GROMACS .gro file of C-alpha atoms in nm:
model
  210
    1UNK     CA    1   1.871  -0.547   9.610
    2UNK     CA    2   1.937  -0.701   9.277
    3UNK     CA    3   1.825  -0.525   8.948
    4UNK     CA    4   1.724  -0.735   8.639
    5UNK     CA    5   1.919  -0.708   8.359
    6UNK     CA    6   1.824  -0.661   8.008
    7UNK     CA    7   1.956  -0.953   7.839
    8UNK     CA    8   2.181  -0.837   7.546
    9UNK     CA    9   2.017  -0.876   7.161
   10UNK     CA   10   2.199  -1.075   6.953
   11UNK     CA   11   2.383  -0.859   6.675
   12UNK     CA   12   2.356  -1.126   6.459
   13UNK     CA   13   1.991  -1.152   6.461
   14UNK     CA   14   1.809  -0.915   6.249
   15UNK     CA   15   1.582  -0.663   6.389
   16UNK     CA   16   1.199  -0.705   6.313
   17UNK     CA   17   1.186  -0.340   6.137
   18UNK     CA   18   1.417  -0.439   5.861
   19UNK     CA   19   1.336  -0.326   5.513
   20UNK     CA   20   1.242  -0.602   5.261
   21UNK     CA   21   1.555  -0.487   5.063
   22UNK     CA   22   1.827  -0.490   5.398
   23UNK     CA   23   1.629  -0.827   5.502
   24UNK     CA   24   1.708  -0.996   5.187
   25UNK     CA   25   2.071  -0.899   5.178
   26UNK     CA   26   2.104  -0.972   5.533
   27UNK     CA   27   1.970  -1.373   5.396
   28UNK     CA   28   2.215  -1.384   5.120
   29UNK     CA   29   2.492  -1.239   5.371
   30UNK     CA   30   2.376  -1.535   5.580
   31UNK     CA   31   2.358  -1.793   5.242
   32UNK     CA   32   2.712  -1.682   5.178
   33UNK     CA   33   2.854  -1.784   5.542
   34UNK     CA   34   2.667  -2.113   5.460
   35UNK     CA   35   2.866  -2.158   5.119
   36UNK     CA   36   3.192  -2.072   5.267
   37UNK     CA   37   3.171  -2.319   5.546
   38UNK     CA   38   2.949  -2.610   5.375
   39UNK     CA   39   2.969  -2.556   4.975
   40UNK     CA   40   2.662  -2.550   4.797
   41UNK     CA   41   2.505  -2.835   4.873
   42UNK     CA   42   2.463  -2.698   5.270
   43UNK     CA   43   2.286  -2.430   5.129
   44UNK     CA   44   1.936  -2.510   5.255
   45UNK     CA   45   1.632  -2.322   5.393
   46UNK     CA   46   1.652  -2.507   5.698
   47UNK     CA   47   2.008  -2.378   5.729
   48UNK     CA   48   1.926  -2.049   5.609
   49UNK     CA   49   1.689  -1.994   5.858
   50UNK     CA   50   1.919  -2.070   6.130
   51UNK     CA   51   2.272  -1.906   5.998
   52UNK     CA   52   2.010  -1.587   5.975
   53UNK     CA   53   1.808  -1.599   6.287
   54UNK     CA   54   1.506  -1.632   6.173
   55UNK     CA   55   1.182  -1.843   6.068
   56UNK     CA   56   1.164  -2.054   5.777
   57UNK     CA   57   0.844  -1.831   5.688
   58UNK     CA   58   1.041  -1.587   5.650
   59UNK     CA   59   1.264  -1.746   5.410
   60UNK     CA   60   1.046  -1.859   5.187
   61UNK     CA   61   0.843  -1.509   5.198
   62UNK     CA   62   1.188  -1.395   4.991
   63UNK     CA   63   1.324  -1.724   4.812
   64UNK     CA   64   0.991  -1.933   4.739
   65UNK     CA   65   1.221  -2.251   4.675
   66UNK     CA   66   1.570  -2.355   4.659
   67UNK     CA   67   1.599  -2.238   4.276
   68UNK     CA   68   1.515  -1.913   4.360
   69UNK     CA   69   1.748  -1.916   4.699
   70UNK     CA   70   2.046  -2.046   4.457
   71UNK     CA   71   1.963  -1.797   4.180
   72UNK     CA   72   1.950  -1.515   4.367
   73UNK     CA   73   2.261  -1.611   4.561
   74UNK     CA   74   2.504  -1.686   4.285
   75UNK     CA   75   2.379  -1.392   4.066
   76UNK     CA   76   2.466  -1.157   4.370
   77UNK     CA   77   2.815  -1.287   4.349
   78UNK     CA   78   2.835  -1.311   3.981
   79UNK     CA   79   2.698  -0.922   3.939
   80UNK     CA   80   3.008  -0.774   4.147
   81UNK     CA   81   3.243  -0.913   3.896
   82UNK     CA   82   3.044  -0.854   3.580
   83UNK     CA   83   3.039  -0.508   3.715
   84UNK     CA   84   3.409  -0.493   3.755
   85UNK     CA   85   3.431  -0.625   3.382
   86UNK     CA   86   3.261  -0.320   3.245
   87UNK     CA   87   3.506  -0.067   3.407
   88UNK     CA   88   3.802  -0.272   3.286
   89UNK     CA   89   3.671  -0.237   2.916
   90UNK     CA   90   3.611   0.124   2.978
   91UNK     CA   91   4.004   0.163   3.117
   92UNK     CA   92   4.104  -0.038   2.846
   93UNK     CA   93   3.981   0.189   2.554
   94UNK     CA   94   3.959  -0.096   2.374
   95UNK     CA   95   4.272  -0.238   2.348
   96UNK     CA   96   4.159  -0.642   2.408
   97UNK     CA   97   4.499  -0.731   2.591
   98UNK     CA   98   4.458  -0.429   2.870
   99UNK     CA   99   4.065  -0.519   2.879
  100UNK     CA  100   4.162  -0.876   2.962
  101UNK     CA  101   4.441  -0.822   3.164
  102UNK     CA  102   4.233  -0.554   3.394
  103UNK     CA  103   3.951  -0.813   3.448
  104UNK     CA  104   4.198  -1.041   3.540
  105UNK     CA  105   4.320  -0.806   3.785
  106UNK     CA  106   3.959  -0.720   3.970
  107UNK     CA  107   3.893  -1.120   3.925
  108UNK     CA  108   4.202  -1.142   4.194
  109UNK     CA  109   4.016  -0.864   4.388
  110UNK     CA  110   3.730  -1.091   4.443
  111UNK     CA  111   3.733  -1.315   4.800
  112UNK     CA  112   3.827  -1.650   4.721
  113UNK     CA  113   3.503  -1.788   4.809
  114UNK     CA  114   3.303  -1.563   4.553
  115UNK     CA  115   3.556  -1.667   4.300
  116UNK     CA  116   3.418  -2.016   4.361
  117UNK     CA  117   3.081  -1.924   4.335
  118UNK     CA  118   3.167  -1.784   4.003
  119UNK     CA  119   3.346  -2.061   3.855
  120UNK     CA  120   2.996  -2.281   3.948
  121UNK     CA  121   2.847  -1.987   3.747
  122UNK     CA  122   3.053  -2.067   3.420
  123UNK     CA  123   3.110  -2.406   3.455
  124UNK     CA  124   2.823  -2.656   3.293
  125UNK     CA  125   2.786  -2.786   3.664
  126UNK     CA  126   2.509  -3.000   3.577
  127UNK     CA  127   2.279  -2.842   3.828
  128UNK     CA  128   1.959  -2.708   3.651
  129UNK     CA  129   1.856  -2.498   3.921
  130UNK     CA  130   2.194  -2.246   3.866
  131UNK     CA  131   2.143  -2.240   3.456
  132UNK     CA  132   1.902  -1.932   3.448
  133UNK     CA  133   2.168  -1.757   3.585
  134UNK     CA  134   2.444  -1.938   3.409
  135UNK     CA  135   2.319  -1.849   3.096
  136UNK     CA  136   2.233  -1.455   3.170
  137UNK     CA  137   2.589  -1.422   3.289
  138UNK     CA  138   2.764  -1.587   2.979
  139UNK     CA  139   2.495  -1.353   2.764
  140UNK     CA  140   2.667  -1.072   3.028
  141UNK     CA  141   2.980  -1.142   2.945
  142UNK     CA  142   2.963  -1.231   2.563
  143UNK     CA  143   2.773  -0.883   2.553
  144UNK     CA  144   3.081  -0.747   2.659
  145UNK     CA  145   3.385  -0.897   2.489
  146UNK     CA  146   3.274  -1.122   2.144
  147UNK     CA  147   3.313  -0.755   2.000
  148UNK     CA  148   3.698  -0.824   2.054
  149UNK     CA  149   3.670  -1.124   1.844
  150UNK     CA  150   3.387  -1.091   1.590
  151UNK     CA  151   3.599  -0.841   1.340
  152UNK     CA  152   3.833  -1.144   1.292
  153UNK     CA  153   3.658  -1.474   1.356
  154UNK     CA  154   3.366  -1.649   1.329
  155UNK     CA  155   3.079  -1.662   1.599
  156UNK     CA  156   3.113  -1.985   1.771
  157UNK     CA  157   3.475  -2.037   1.742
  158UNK     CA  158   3.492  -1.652   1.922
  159UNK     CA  159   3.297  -1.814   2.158
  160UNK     CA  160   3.505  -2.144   2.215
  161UNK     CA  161   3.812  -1.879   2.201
  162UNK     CA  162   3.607  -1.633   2.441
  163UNK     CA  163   3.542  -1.910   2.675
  164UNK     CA  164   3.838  -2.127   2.717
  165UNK     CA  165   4.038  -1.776   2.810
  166UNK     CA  166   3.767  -1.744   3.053
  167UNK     CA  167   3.829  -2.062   3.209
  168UNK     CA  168   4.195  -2.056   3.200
  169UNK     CA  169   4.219  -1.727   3.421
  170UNK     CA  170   3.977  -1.853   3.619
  171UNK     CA  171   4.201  -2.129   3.715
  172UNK     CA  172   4.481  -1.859   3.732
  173UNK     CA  173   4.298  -1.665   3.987
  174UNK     CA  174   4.226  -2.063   4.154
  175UNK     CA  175   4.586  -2.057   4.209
  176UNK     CA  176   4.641  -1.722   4.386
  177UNK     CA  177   4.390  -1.813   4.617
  178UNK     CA  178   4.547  -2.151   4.714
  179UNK     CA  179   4.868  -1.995   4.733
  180UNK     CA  180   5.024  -2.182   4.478
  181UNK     CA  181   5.171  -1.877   4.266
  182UNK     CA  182   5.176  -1.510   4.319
  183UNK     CA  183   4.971  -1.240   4.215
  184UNK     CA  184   5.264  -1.097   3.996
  185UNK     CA  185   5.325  -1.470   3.879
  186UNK     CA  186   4.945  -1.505   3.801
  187UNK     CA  187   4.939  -1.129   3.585
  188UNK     CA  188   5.254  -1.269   3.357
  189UNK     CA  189   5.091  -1.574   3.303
  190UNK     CA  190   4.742  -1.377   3.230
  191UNK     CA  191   4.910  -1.147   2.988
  192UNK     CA  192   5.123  -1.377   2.787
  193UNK     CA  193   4.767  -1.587   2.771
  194UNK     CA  194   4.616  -1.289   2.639
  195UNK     CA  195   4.903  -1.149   2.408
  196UNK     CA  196   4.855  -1.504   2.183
  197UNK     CA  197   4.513  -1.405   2.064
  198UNK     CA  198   4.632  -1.308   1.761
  199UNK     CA  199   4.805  -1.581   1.657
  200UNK     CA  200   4.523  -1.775   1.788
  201UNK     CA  201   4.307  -1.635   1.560
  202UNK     CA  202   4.475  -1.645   1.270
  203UNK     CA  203   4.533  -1.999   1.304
  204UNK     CA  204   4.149  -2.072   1.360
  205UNK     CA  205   4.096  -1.894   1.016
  206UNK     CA  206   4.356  -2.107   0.899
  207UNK     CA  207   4.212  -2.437   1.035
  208UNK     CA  208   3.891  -2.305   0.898
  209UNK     CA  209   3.943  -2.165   0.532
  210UNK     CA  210   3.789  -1.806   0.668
   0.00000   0.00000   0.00000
């Protein structure tokens, strides 16, 4: 005589007795298989719901809109790194060209797709609903390394300085992940970028009678 089977739950569908706190990173776990596969713009709560097995309800009971969804999304990504930032200060003992270097070195850490979300992060992407979190991680980050600059330069030119580094190992770390240049490659590059601060600087004074 036959025997009915149970049928078998599906591992990727989270169980009812979740906590708030393992629900909502299971959603941005499931947000973050959406980004890889569709970029941001197939981040929905429609698709949400389905890449995370469950009801739009319950969607919205964590992320009330789409701002909130994309916020709390690309400052989850953004936070690992920022994180890593502080311990390469810390190793550095503030010398700026170790600092640099060892952020450079966790930024190559990161998966390729979080390294995308954080480039939306710095970038002026034009898309209003990421600049509450744009602007607390460049207040994160200038926190953290203006001090570098501010003994020898002016405010806002430390920050042009700051942020066109920023941008140029971020398209350093691009290439790694496309397989365009090595690690080791990308490190040389990173350093000798770093090691012309000083002459940098002295030529903004220069340029700017300070």
């Amino acid at each position: 005589m036959a025997t009915a089977t149970t049928p078998a739950r599906n591992p990727d569908r989270p169980r009812p007795y979740l906590r708030a706190e393992d629900r909502r990173r299971h959603l941005l776990d499931a947000a973050a298989r959406l980004f890889v596969r569709e970029g941001y713009a197939g981040m929905t709560m429609v698709a949400l719901a389905a890449e995370a097995g469950v009801s739009r309800r319950l969607v919205y009971d964590h992320f009330p809109d789409l701002a909130a969804l994309y916020g709390a999304f690309f400052e989850d990504r953004a936070s690992r790194y920022l994180a890593s930032i502080d311990r390469a200060i810390t190793d550095g003992h503030g010398d700026p060209v170790a600092s640099f270097t060892g952020a450079f070195g966790h930024l190559l850490a990161v998966p390729a797709d979080d390294q995308r979300a954080i480039r939306l992060v710095v970038a002026d992407s034009g898309l209003p609903e990421l600049e509450p979190v744009r602007a607390a991680f460049r207040a994160r980050v200038e926190a953290r390394w203006l001090p570098f600059f501010n003994e020898h330069i002016d405010r806002d030119s430390a920050r042009a300085l700051l942020w066109t580094l920023a941008s140029g190992l971020l398209a350093l770390a691009d290439l790694v992940a496309r397989g365009e240049i090595t690690t080791d490659v990308a490190m040389t590059l990173a350093r000798a970028l770093v090691e012309q601060l000083p002459g940098v600087i002295t030529g903004v004074n220069a340029a700017t009678g300070t």
